[in-house]
Coordinates of C-alpha atoms and ligand atoms in Angstrom, one line a residue:
M73 CA 130.4 125.8 67.6
G74 CA 127.0 126.8 66.7
I75 CA 125.2 129.4 64.5
L76 CA 127.4 132.3 63.5
D77 CA 127.1 135.2 65.8
E78 CA 126.3 137.7 63.1
D79 CA 123.6 135.4 61.8
V80 CA 122.0 135.3 65.4
A81 CA 122.2 139.0 65.4
R82 CA 120.6 139.2 62.0
V83 CA 117.7 136.9 63.1
R84 CA 117.3 139.0 66.2
A85 CA 117.3 142.3 64.3
S86 CA 114.9 141.0 61.7
T87 CA 112.3 139.6 64.1
D88 CA 109.4 141.8 64.9
I89 CA 109.1 140.9 68.7
V90 CA 105.6 142.6 69.0
G91 CA 104.4 140.5 66.0
L92 CA 106.0 137.4 67.4
I93 CA 104.5 137.7 70.9
S94 CA 101.1 138.8 69.5
Q95 CA 100.8 135.2 68.3
Y96 CA 100.6 134.1 71.9
T97 CA 99.0 137.1 73.7
Q98 CA 97.2 140.3 72.7
L99 CA 99.4 143.3 73.1
K100 CA 98.3 147.0 73.4
R101 CA 100.3 150.0 72.9
V102 CA 100.8 152.1 76.0
G103 CA 103.2 155.0 75.6
Q104 CA 106.5 153.7 74.4
R105 CA 105.9 150.1 75.2
W106 CA 103.4 147.3 74.6
T107 CA 101.6 145.5 77.4
G108 CA 99.3 142.5 77.7
L109 CA 98.4 139.5 79.7
C110 CA 101.5 137.3 80.3
P111 CA 101.7 134.2 78.1
F112 CA 103.8 132.4 80.8
H113 CA 101.5 132.7 83.8
A114 CA 97.8 133.0 84.4
E115 CA 96.7 136.5 85.2
K116 CA 93.7 138.9 84.9
T117 CA 95.5 142.3 84.7
P118 CA 98.4 142.8 82.4
S119 CA 101.8 142.8 83.9
F120 CA 103.7 141.8 80.7
S121 CA 105.7 144.5 78.8
V122 CA 107.4 144.6 75.5
N123 CA 110.0 147.2 74.5
D124 CA 109.7 147.2 70.7
S125 CA 112.8 149.2 69.9
E126 CA 115.1 147.2 72.2
G127 CA 113.5 143.9 71.3
L128 CA 112.9 142.8 74.9
Y129 CA 110.0 141.7 77.0
H130 CA 109.5 141.4 80.8
C131 CA 106.8 140.2 83.0
F132 CA 106.4 142.1 86.3
G133 CA 104.4 139.2 87.7
C134 CA 106.4 136.0 87.0
K135 CA 109.6 137.7 86.0
A136 CA 109.8 136.0 82.7
S137 CA 112.0 138.2 80.5
G138 CA 114.3 138.3 77.5
D139 CA 114.5 138.8 73.8
A140 CA 112.7 137.1 70.9
I141 CA 115.1 134.1 71.1
T142 CA 114.4 133.7 74.8
F143 CA 110.7 134.0 74.2
V144 CA 110.7 131.3 71.6
R145 CA 112.9 129.1 73.8
E146 CA 110.5 129.4 76.7
I147 CA 107.2 129.2 75.0
E148 CA 108.1 126.5 72.5
H149 CA 110.6 124.7 74.9
L150 CA 113.4 124.8 72.5
D151 CA 117.2 125.1 73.0
F152 CA 119.0 128.2 71.8
V153 CA 120.0 126.8 68.3
G154 CA 116.4 125.4 67.9
A155 CA 114.8 128.8 68.8
V156 CA 117.1 130.7 66.4
E157 CA 116.4 128.3 63.6
L158 CA 112.7 128.7 64.2
L159 CA 113.0 132.4 64.0
A160 CA 115.3 132.3 61.0
A161 CA 112.7 130.1 59.2
R162 CA 110.1 132.7 60.1
T163 CA 112.1 135.7 58.8
G164 CA 113.5 133.8 55.8
I165 CA 117.1 134.0 56.8
T166 CA 119.5 131.2 55.9
L167 CA 121.8 130.5 58.8
R168 CA 125.4 129.7 58.7
Y169 CA 127.2 127.6 61.2
S170 CA 130.6 128.4 62.8
D171 CA 132.0 125.1 62.1
R172 CA 132.5 124.0 58.4
E173 CA 131.6 120.3 59.2
E174 CA 128.7 121.4 61.2
H175 CA 127.6 123.7 58.5
E176 CA 127.6 120.9 56.0
G177 CA 125.9 118.6 58.5
R178 CA 123.2 121.0 59.0
R179 CA 122.6 121.5 55.4
R180 CA 122.4 117.8 54.8
Q181 CA 120.1 117.5 57.8
A182 CA 117.8 120.2 56.4
R183 CA 117.9 118.4 53.0
L184 CA 116.9 115.1 54.6
L185 CA 114.1 116.6 56.7
E186 CA 112.7 118.2 53.6
L187 CA 112.7 114.8 51.9
V188 CA 110.9 113.2 54.8
D189 CA 108.4 116.0 54.7
R190 CA 107.8 115.6 51.1
A191 CA 107.4 111.8 51.6
A192 CA 104.8 112.4 54.3
D193 CA 102.8 114.6 51.9
W194 CA 103.1 112.1 49.2
Y195 CA 101.9 109.2 51.4
H196 CA 99.1 111.4 52.8
E197 CA 97.9 112.2 49.3
R198 CA 97.9 108.5 48.4
L199 CA 95.8 107.7 51.5
R200 CA 93.3 110.4 50.7
T201 CA 92.8 109.9 46.9
S202 CA 94.4 106.8 45.5
P203 CA 92.2 103.8 44.5
D204 CA 94.7 101.3 45.9
A205 CA 94.2 103.0 49.4
G206 CA 90.6 101.9 49.6
A207 CA 91.0 99.2 52.2
A208 CA 93.2 101.5 54.3
R209 CA 90.6 104.2 54.3
R210 CA 87.9 101.6 55.3
Y211 CA 90.1 100.3 58.1
L212 CA 90.6 103.9 59.5
R213 CA 87.0 104.7 59.2
D214 CA 86.2 101.6 61.3
R215 CA 88.6 102.8 63.8
G216 CA 86.8 106.0 64.1
F217 CA 89.1 108.3 62.0
D218 CA 87.3 111.0 60.1
A219 CA 88.8 113.2 57.3
D220 CA 89.8 115.9 59.8
E221 CA 91.7 113.5 61.9
V222 CA 93.4 111.8 58.9
A223 CA 94.5 115.3 57.8
R224 CA 95.5 116.5 61.4
Y225 CA 97.7 113.5 62.0
R226 CA 98.7 113.5 58.4
L227 CA 98.2 109.7 58.1
G228 CA 99.5 108.1 54.9
W229 CA 99.5 105.0 52.7
A230 CA 102.5 103.4 51.4
P231 CA 101.4 101.4 48.3
D232 CA 102.0 97.8 47.8
D233 CA 104.7 98.3 45.2
W234 CA 108.4 98.5 44.8
D235 CA 109.7 102.0 44.3
Q236 CA 106.8 104.5 43.7
L237 CA 107.9 106.8 46.5
V238 CA 111.6 107.0 45.7
R239 CA 111.0 107.5 42.0
S240 CA 108.4 110.3 42.5
L241 CA 110.6 112.1 45.0
G242 CA 113.5 112.2 42.5
A243 CA 116.3 112.8 45.0
K244 CA 119.7 111.3 45.3
A245 CA 119.7 107.6 46.2
E246 CA 122.2 108.4 49.0
D247 CA 119.9 110.9 50.5
L248 CA 116.8 108.8 50.2
E249 CA 118.6 106.0 52.0
A250 CA 120.0 108.2 54.7
A251 CA 116.5 109.6 55.4
G252 CA 115.2 106.0 55.8
L253 CA 112.8 106.3 52.8
G254 CA 114.5 103.7 50.6
F255 CA 117.1 101.0 50.6
T256 CA 119.1 99.1 48.0
N257 CA 117.9 95.7 47.4
R258 CA 119.9 92.7 46.5
A259 CA 119.6 93.4 42.8
G260 CA 121.3 96.7 43.6
R261 CA 118.1 98.8 42.9
L262 CA 116.7 101.4 45.2
Q263 CA 113.5 100.4 46.7
D264 CA 110.8 102.0 49.0
F265 CA 111.3 101.2 52.7
F266 CA 107.6 101.0 53.5
R267 CA 105.3 98.9 51.6
A268 CA 101.5 98.2 52.1
R269 CA 101.2 100.0 55.3
I270 CA 99.2 102.8 56.9
L271 CA 101.8 105.4 58.0
F272 CA 101.9 107.6 61.1
P273 CA 104.5 110.3 60.7
I274 CA 106.7 110.6 63.8
D275 CA 107.5 114.3 64.3
D276 CA 110.4 115.8 66.3
E277 CA 109.6 118.3 69.0
R278 CA 109.3 121.0 66.4
G279 CA 106.7 119.2 64.5
R280 CA 109.0 118.2 61.6
P281 CA 108.5 114.5 60.5
I282 CA 111.6 112.5 61.1
G283 CA 110.3 109.0 60.5
F284 CA 107.2 106.8 60.3
G285 CA 105.4 104.2 62.2
G286 CA 103.9 101.7 59.7
R287 CA 100.8 99.5 60.6
K288 CA 99.8 96.7 58.3
L289 CA 96.2 96.1 57.4
P290 CA 94.5 93.2 59.3
G291 CA 94.7 89.9 57.3
T292 CA 97.9 90.8 55.5
E293 CA 101.4 89.4 56.0
G294 CA 104.2 90.7 58.0
A295 CA 104.7 92.2 61.5
K296 CA 101.8 94.3 62.8
Y297 CA 104.1 97.3 63.2
Q298 CA 107.1 98.4 61.3
N299 CA 108.9 101.6 62.2
S300 CA 111.7 103.6 60.5
R301 CA 115.1 102.3 61.3
D302 CA 117.5 104.5 63.3
N303 CA 119.2 107.0 61.0
V304 CA 120.6 110.6 61.2
L305 CA 117.2 112.0 61.8
Y306 CA 115.4 109.4 63.7
N307 CA 116.5 107.5 66.8
K308 CA 113.9 105.3 68.4
S309 CA 115.2 105.5 72.0
K310 CA 114.8 109.3 71.7
A311 CA 111.7 109.8 69.5
L312 CA 108.4 110.3 71.3
Y313 CA 105.4 110.2 69.1
G314 CA 103.0 113.1 69.7
L315 CA 105.4 115.3 71.9
D316 CA 105.3 118.2 69.4
R317 CA 101.5 118.4 69.7
S318 CA 101.3 117.5 73.5
K319 CA 104.0 119.6 75.0
A320 CA 101.8 122.5 75.8
G321 CA 99.2 120.2 77.4
I322 CA 102.1 118.5 79.3
V323 CA 103.3 121.7 80.8
Q324 CA 99.9 123.1 81.5
A325 CA 98.8 120.0 83.4
N326 CA 102.3 119.3 84.7
E327 CA 102.0 115.7 83.9
V328 CA 102.9 113.5 80.9
V329 CA 101.1 110.3 80.0
V330 CA 103.3 107.7 78.4
C331 CA 101.7 105.1 76.2
E332 CA 102.8 102.4 73.7
G333 CA 101.0 103.0 70.5
Y334 CA 100.4 105.9 68.0
T335 CA 96.7 105.2 68.2
D336 CA 96.8 105.4 71.9
V337 CA 98.1 108.9 71.8
I338 CA 95.3 109.8 69.3
G339 CA 92.7 108.0 71.6
F340 CA 93.9 110.1 74.5
E341 CA 93.6 113.3 72.5
R342 CA 90.1 112.2 71.5
A343 CA 89.2 111.7 75.0
G344 CA 90.4 115.1 75.9
V345 CA 93.7 114.1 77.4
D346 CA 96.1 116.3 75.4
R347 CA 99.2 115.3 77.2
A348 CA 100.1 111.8 75.8
V349 CA 103.2 110.6 74.0
A350 CA 104.1 107.2 72.8
T351 CA 107.4 105.4 72.6
C352 CA 108.0 104.1 69.1
G353 CA 108.4 100.4 69.3
T354 CA 110.6 100.3 72.3
A355 CA 110.5 100.4 76.1
L356 CA 110.7 103.8 77.8
T357 CA 114.4 104.8 77.9
E358 CA 116.5 107.0 80.0
D359 CA 116.8 109.4 77.0
H360 CA 113.1 109.6 76.7
L361 CA 112.9 110.6 80.4
R362 CA 115.6 113.2 79.9
S363 CA 113.6 114.8 77.2
L364 CA 110.2 114.5 79.1
K365 CA 111.4 115.9 82.4
R366 CA 112.0 119.2 80.8
F367 CA 108.2 119.6 80.5
S368 CA 107.0 117.8 83.6
R369 CA 108.4 115.5 86.3
R370 CA 105.2 113.7 86.8
V371 CA 105.3 110.6 84.4
V372 CA 102.1 108.6 84.2
L373 CA 102.5 105.2 82.5
A374 CA 99.5 104.1 80.6
Y375 CA 100.5 100.6 79.5
D376 CA 98.7 97.4 79.5
A377 CA 98.3 96.6 83.3
D378 CA 100.4 93.5 83.3
E379 CA 103.2 95.1 81.4
A380 CA 103.1 98.1 83.7
G381 CA 103.2 95.9 86.8
Q382 CA 106.2 94.1 85.5
A383 CA 108.1 97.1 84.4
A384 CA 111.6 96.7 85.9
A385 CA 111.0 98.1 89.3
E386 CA 114.7 98.8 89.9
R387 CA 115.0 101.0 86.8
V388 CA 111.8 103.0 87.8
Y389 CA 113.1 103.7 91.2
A390 CA 116.5 104.6 89.9
W391 CA 114.9 107.0 87.5
E392 CA 112.9 108.5 90.2
Q393 CA 116.0 109.1 92.2
V394 CA 118.4 110.2 89.5
H395 CA 116.1 112.3 87.5
E396 CA 113.9 113.5 90.4
I397 CA 110.7 112.4 88.7
S398 CA 107.6 110.6 90.0
V399 CA 106.3 107.6 88.2
F400 CA 102.6 106.8 88.3
V401 CA 100.6 104.1 86.7
V402 CA 97.1 104.2 85.1
D403 CA 95.0 101.2 86.1
L404 CA 93.3 100.1 82.9
P405 CA 90.7 97.4 82.7
P406 CA 92.3 94.0 81.9
G407 CA 93.0 93.7 78.2
A408 CA 92.0 97.2 77.3
D409 CA 94.3 99.7 75.6
P410 CA 93.8 103.5 75.7
D411 CA 92.8 103.5 72.0
E412 CA 89.9 101.1 72.6
L413 CA 88.9 102.6 75.8
A414 CA 88.8 106.2 74.2
R415 CA 86.3 104.9 71.8
S416 CA 84.1 102.7 74.2
E417 CA 84.3 104.6 77.5
P418 CA 86.2 108.0 77.1
E419 CA 85.0 109.0 80.6
R420 CA 86.6 106.0 82.2
L421 CA 89.8 106.6 80.3
R422 CA 89.9 110.2 81.6
S423 CA 89.3 109.2 85.3
A424 CA 91.8 106.3 85.0
V425 CA 94.4 109.0 84.3
T426 CA 93.2 111.2 87.2
D427 CA 93.3 108.2 89.5
A428 CA 96.8 107.0 88.5
R429 CA 98.7 105.6 91.4
P430 CA 102.3 105.9 92.5
F431 CA 104.3 103.0 90.9
L432 CA 104.8 101.2 94.2
S433 CA 101.2 101.6 95.3
F434 CA 100.0 100.3 91.9
R435 CA 102.2 97.1 92.3
V436 CA 101.1 96.6 95.9
E437 CA 97.4 96.9 95.0
R438 CA 97.9 94.3 92.2
V439 CA 99.1 91.8 94.7
M440 CA 96.5 92.7 97.2
G441 CA 93.7 92.5 94.6
A442 CA 94.6 88.9 93.9
A443 CA 95.0 88.0 97.6
D444 CA 92.6 86.2 99.8
L445 CA 92.2 88.3 102.8
D446 CA 89.4 86.2 104.5
S447 CA 91.7 83.4 105.8
P448 CA 94.6 83.8 108.1
E449 CA 96.8 81.8 105.6
G450 CA 95.7 84.0 102.8
R451 CA 96.6 87.2 104.8
A452 CA 100.0 85.8 105.7
R453 CA 100.7 85.1 102.0
A454 CA 99.5 88.5 101.1
A455 CA 101.8 90.1 103.7
D456 CA 104.8 88.2 102.3
A457 CA 104.0 88.8 98.7
T458 CA 103.5 92.6 99.2
L459 CA 106.7 92.9 101.4
A460 CA 108.7 91.5 98.5
V461 CA 107.4 94.4 96.4
V462 CA 107.8 97.1 99.1
A463 CA 111.4 95.8 99.8
E464 CA 112.5 97.0 96.4
H465 CA 111.8 100.7 97.1
P466 CA 115.0 102.5 97.9
D467 CA 113.5 104.9 100.4
A468 CA 113.2 103.7 104.0
L469 CA 110.5 106.2 105.0
V470 CA 108.4 105.2 102.0
R471 CA 108.8 101.6 102.8
D472 CA 107.7 102.2 106.3
Q473 CA 104.5 104.0 105.2
Y474 CA 103.5 101.0 103.2
V475 CA 104.4 98.5 105.9
M476 CA 102.1 100.3 108.4
D477 CA 99.2 100.3 106.0
L478 CA 99.8 96.6 105.0
A479 CA 100.3 95.5 108.6
D480 CA 96.8 96.9 109.3
R481 CA 95.2 95.3 106.2
C482 CA 96.8 91.9 106.7
R483 CA 96.3 92.0 110.5
V484 CA 100.0 91.5 111.3
P485 CA 101.6 93.6 114.1
A486 CA 103.6 96.4 112.4
D487 CA 106.8 95.5 114.2
Q488 CA 106.6 92.0 113.0
M489 CA 106.1 93.3 109.4
R490 CA 109.2 95.5 109.9
G491 CA 111.3 92.5 111.0
R492 CA 110.1 90.6 108.1
L493 CA 110.8 93.4 105.6
E494 CA 114.4 93.6 106.9
Q495 CA 114.8 89.9 106.3
V496 CA 113.6 90.2 102.7
R497 CA 115.9 93.0 102.1
R498 CA 118.9 91.2 103.4
S499 CA 118.2 88.0 101.3
P500 CA 119.7 87.9 97.9
R501 CA 117.3 89.3 95.3
P502 CA 115.8 86.9 92.7
A503 CA 117.2 87.4 89.2
P504 CA 115.2 90.0 87.2
T505 CA 112.5 88.2 85.2
D506 CA 112.7 90.3 82.1
G507 CA 116.2 89.2 81.2
R508 CA 117.7 92.6 81.5
S509 CA 120.9 92.7 83.6
S510 CA 120.4 93.8 87.0
R511 CA 122.2 97.1 87.6
R512 CA 121.7 98.7 90.9
R513 CA 121.7 102.2 89.7
E514 CA 121.7 104.0 86.4
E515 CA 124.8 106.1 85.9
P516 CA 124.0 109.4 87.5
E517 CA 124.0 112.4 85.1
A518 CA 126.9 114.8 85.2
A519 CA 126.6 117.0 88.2
P520 CA 124.7 120.2 87.5
Q521 CA 126.8 123.3 87.2
P522 CA 127.1 125.0 90.6
T523 CA 124.5 127.7 90.7
H524 CA 125.2 130.7 92.8
R525 CA 122.2 132.8 92.0
L526 CA 122.8 136.5 92.3
P527 CA 120.5 138.3 94.6
E528 CA 117.7 140.5 93.1
L529 CA 118.6 144.2 92.4
P530 CA 116.3 146.4 94.5
D531 CA 115.1 149.7 93.2
G532 CA 117.4 152.5 94.1
V533 CA 120.2 154.6 92.8
E534 CA 122.1 151.6 91.4
S535 CA 119.1 150.3 89.3
E536 CA 118.4 153.8 88.1
A537 CA 122.1 154.2 87.0
L538 CA 121.8 150.9 85.2
R539 CA 118.6 152.1 83.6
L540 CA 120.6 155.2 82.4
R541 CA 123.2 153.0 80.9
I542 CA 120.6 151.1 79.0
H543 CA 118.5 154.0 77.8
H544 CA 121.2 156.7 77.4
P545 CA 124.4 154.9 76.8
E546 CA 125.8 158.2 75.4
V547 CA 125.4 159.9 78.8
A548 CA 126.7 157.0 80.9
T549 CA 129.6 155.9 78.7
G550 CA 133.0 157.2 79.9
V551 CA 131.4 158.4 83.1
L552 CA 130.2 155.3 84.9
D553 CA 131.9 152.0 85.0
A554 CA 131.2 148.6 86.6
S555 CA 133.5 149.1 89.5
M556 CA 131.4 152.0 90.9
F557 CA 128.5 149.6 91.5
R558 CA 128.1 147.6 94.7
H559 CA 125.3 145.2 94.1
P560 CA 126.6 142.0 92.5
T561 CA 123.7 141.9 90.0
A562 CA 124.3 145.5 89.0
V563 CA 128.1 144.9 88.6
A564 CA 127.4 141.8 86.5
A565 CA 124.8 143.6 84.4
Y566 CA 127.0 146.6 83.8
R567 CA 130.0 144.4 82.8
A568 CA 127.7 142.4 80.4
L569 CA 126.4 145.7 78.8
D570 CA 130.1 146.8 78.3
R571 CA 130.9 143.5 76.8
W572 CA 127.9 142.7 74.6
G573 CA 126.7 146.2 73.8
S574 CA 122.9 146.0 73.4
P575 CA 120.6 144.8 76.1
A576 CA 119.1 142.3 73.8
E577 CA 122.6 140.8 73.2
V578 CA 123.2 140.8 77.0
V579 CA 120.2 138.7 77.8
D580 CA 121.4 135.8 75.7
H581 CA 124.8 135.6 77.3
V582 CA 124.2 136.1 81.1
P583 CA 122.6 134.1 83.9
P584 CA 118.9 134.4 84.1
E585 CA 118.8 136.8 87.1
V586 CA 121.1 139.2 85.3
A587 CA 119.1 138.9 82.1
E588 CA 115.9 139.6 84.0
T589 CA 117.2 142.7 85.6
V590 CA 118.4 144.1 82.2
A591 CA 115.2 143.2 80.5
R592 CA 113.2 144.7 83.4
L593 CA 115.1 148.0 83.3
A594 CA 115.0 148.1 79.4
V595 CA 111.2 147.8 79.1
E596 CA 110.6 150.8 81.4
P597 CA 111.9 154.1 80.1
L598 CA 114.0 156.4 82.4
E599 CA 111.5 158.9 83.4
V600 CA 113.7 161.5 85.1
D601 CA 116.5 163.7 83.8
P602 CA 119.5 161.7 83.0
T603 CA 121.9 164.2 84.6
D604 CA 120.0 164.0 87.9
V605 CA 120.3 160.2 87.9
L606 CA 124.0 160.6 87.1
A607 CA 124.4 163.1 89.9
R608 CA 122.6 161.0 92.6
F609 CA 124.5 157.9 91.7
V610 CA 127.9 159.6 91.5
S611 CA 127.2 161.4 94.9
E612 CA 126.4 158.0 96.4
V613 CA 129.7 156.5 95.2
G614 CA 131.5 159.7 96.4
R615 CA 130.0 159.3 99.9
R616 CA 131.1 155.7 100.0
T617 CA 134.7 156.7 98.8
L618 CA 134.7 159.4 101.5
G619 CA 133.8 156.8 104.2
E620 CA 136.6 154.5 102.9
L621 CA 139.1 157.4 103.0
E622 CA 138.2 158.4 106.5
A623 CA 138.6 154.8 107.7
E624 CA 141.9 154.6 106.0
A625 CA 143.1 157.8 107.6
R626 CA 142.2 156.6 111.1
S627 CA 144.2 153.5 110.7
S628 CA 147.1 155.2 108.9
S629 CA 150.4 156.3 110.6
D630 CA 150.1 159.6 108.7
P631 CA 146.5 160.6 109.0
L632 CA 147.4 164.3 108.1
A633 CA 148.2 163.2 104.6
F634 CA 144.5 162.6 104.1
V635 CA 143.2 165.9 105.3
E636 CA 143.3 167.8 102.1
V637 CA 141.7 165.1 100.0
V638 CA 139.0 164.4 102.6
S639 CA 138.0 168.0 102.9
W640 CA 138.0 168.5 99.1
L641 CA 135.7 165.5 98.8
K642 CA 133.4 166.9 101.6
V643 CA 133.1 170.2 99.9
T644 CA 132.4 168.7 96.5
L645 CA 129.7 166.4 97.9
D646 CA 128.1 169.4 99.5
H647 CA 128.1 171.1 96.1
M648 CA 126.5 168.0 94.7
R649 CA 123.5 168.4 97.0
R650 CA 122.4 171.7 95.4
P651 CA 119.7 171.6 92.8
N652 CA 120.9 171.8 89.2
V653 CA 124.3 170.4 89.7
D654 CA 126.8 172.0 87.3
V655 CA 128.4 169.5 85.0
E656 CA 132.0 170.6 85.9
T657 CA 131.6 169.5 89.5
L658 CA 130.1 166.3 88.4
T659 CA 132.9 165.6 85.9
E660 CA 135.6 166.4 88.6
L661 CA 134.0 164.1 91.1
V662 CA 133.8 161.3 88.6
A663 CA 137.4 161.8 87.6
F664 CA 138.3 161.6 91.3
I665 CA 136.3 158.5 91.9
R666 CA 137.7 156.8 88.9
A667 CA 141.3 157.5 90.0
E668 CA 140.5 156.3 93.4
T669 CA 139.0 153.0 92.5
D670 CA 141.7 152.5 89.9
H671 CA 144.6 152.9 92.4
S672 CA 143.1 151.5 95.5
G673 CA 141.7 148.4 93.7
S674 CA 139.0 148.4 96.4
G675 CA 136.2 147.9 93.8
P676 CA 134.4 144.6 93.4
P677 CA 136.7 141.7 92.4
P678 CA 137.6 141.5 88.7
S679 CA 135.2 139.6 86.7
D680 CA 136.1 136.0 86.4
T681 CA 132.6 134.9 86.0
D682 CA 132.6 135.9 82.4
E683 CA 134.2 132.6 81.6
E684 CA 131.4 130.7 83.2
W685 CA 128.7 132.4 81.2
S686 CA 127.6 130.2 78.5
E687 CA 127.9 131.1 74.9
P688 CA 124.6 130.7 73.1
G689 CA 124.3 127.5 71.3
S690 CA 127.4 125.8 72.9
G691 CA 127.0 123.0 75.2
P692 CA 125.1 119.8 74.5
S693 CA 121.9 120.1 72.6
D694 CA 119.0 119.0 74.8
T695 CA 116.5 118.7 72.0
G696 CA 117.4 115.2 71.3
E697 CA 118.6 116.1 67.9
L698 CA 121.8 115.0 66.3
G699 CA 124.5 117.6 66.3
Ligands
ZN62 ZN1 104.3 136.4 83.7

């Protein structure tokens, strides 16, 4: 299931790859290709090449390579379907999906997304211009929002009325309800979902609004925050406010700051920390982490200090182990949230992030900070209290590091501390205080697919022959085949070219190392005569075949049976050494080799790896979108 292959091909063919990449880096024409500074790694001299006619790019520095779809996936951090959808929107192509239900589902989703987008515009316009939004505008001004920010974050105002939005959008009631914009009240009438609130649009990763966070004005009734309810577009345990704007900053700094409020994210941005996201009215979930760890595995919690300190330690350590992330905590001044600190002391907010401590260290220091280390009794109590915290960490080596440090600070012999720690660890754990059930471990994720990476294909006759196949398929086809290659990457690449046709098609279907090889060879033209390449390659295969025949003859009960064929092959190979090989000899040799490899079956094993290669768009979507 996914986007129809022909539509993917249409998107690829209609995308101007030079124009696309030029939005991210400046490209200059050099001969047949375009080059520029690589948008994927920092460099001073260009090692990034684009082949316009094949629609491929390759970086000789960091080895990033692929076609327009790969480029968008990598640079925008999207999955295959997401990247194709983005390019389709860019080129004005309407996509069809292979499954009727999915097709309908996508169409409905597109319709609902458009509705939410129109609602965001409508609310934003109300906030900017409507007389009834005066109090909201004043409130935002007091909180430091200027007109630019109101526009950038597309803030809105939901009027204190029944159904102004749903009436003015003029869509089907069913769609308005499904998109979370309206609901049917007891009288059976459709009513606006949000009323008398300042609205923060919550965008998906691609920057499309999927829901809203609504804040009431001070001194009015109701809960401080009201968010969209879960629906087909919006899921609060997956949604992360600000991720669309912050993902570039997160990748660049290799760190994501997680906070609790929309205004905290904005506060961080104002203070120059462009890598913050907020959960939307819920604690951090495993789904959030799955989404975040694609961008960075260093997760910095910027919650209120008490809350962060009490975050369920077991869950944090389980996440660290299962998801291979590291959790840090920002030490904020008591009672301060990032939003306020950004306005009063932006410098302090920045350094608090820089000084974030590992989760365990943060908790230990909170205990130590409250301890009386001047008296022997105080130090003993501190030792006990910190050991209880250290005991929760699953890694013995980590525990021991902390024990040694604490022994020193509490003036207790290290061995005695260790003995005490073991006691604590053996004794039953106190029930968790946050009321959540105490699960030892989160369910581990499905085991990753076994990855046997193919080795890199070195420059040589095989890479040249492959380049020939890419740039002059008319010369190679019918002469070469995959079984003539030895290097596993070359074999895989050749098979893929046979199966998928164009190099651009290949790179979307094969493992990354094969895709990289194909892209690398495709961006550099073949600079020698195709016949020479063919002759060198075929001679090499011929010499190999000769060696095999001679070995076979030695171990055969009838070595004389090989004499004729071996001597013919030797003479022919001698012929091949001459300059300007005649095509007839070449053709004869090829025919001979093909017959040999066919009947002896000594070529590389048949491809059973094709099945393992993923089809584009199949497999679970990892964008956190509904399917
Ligand atoms: Zn690069």
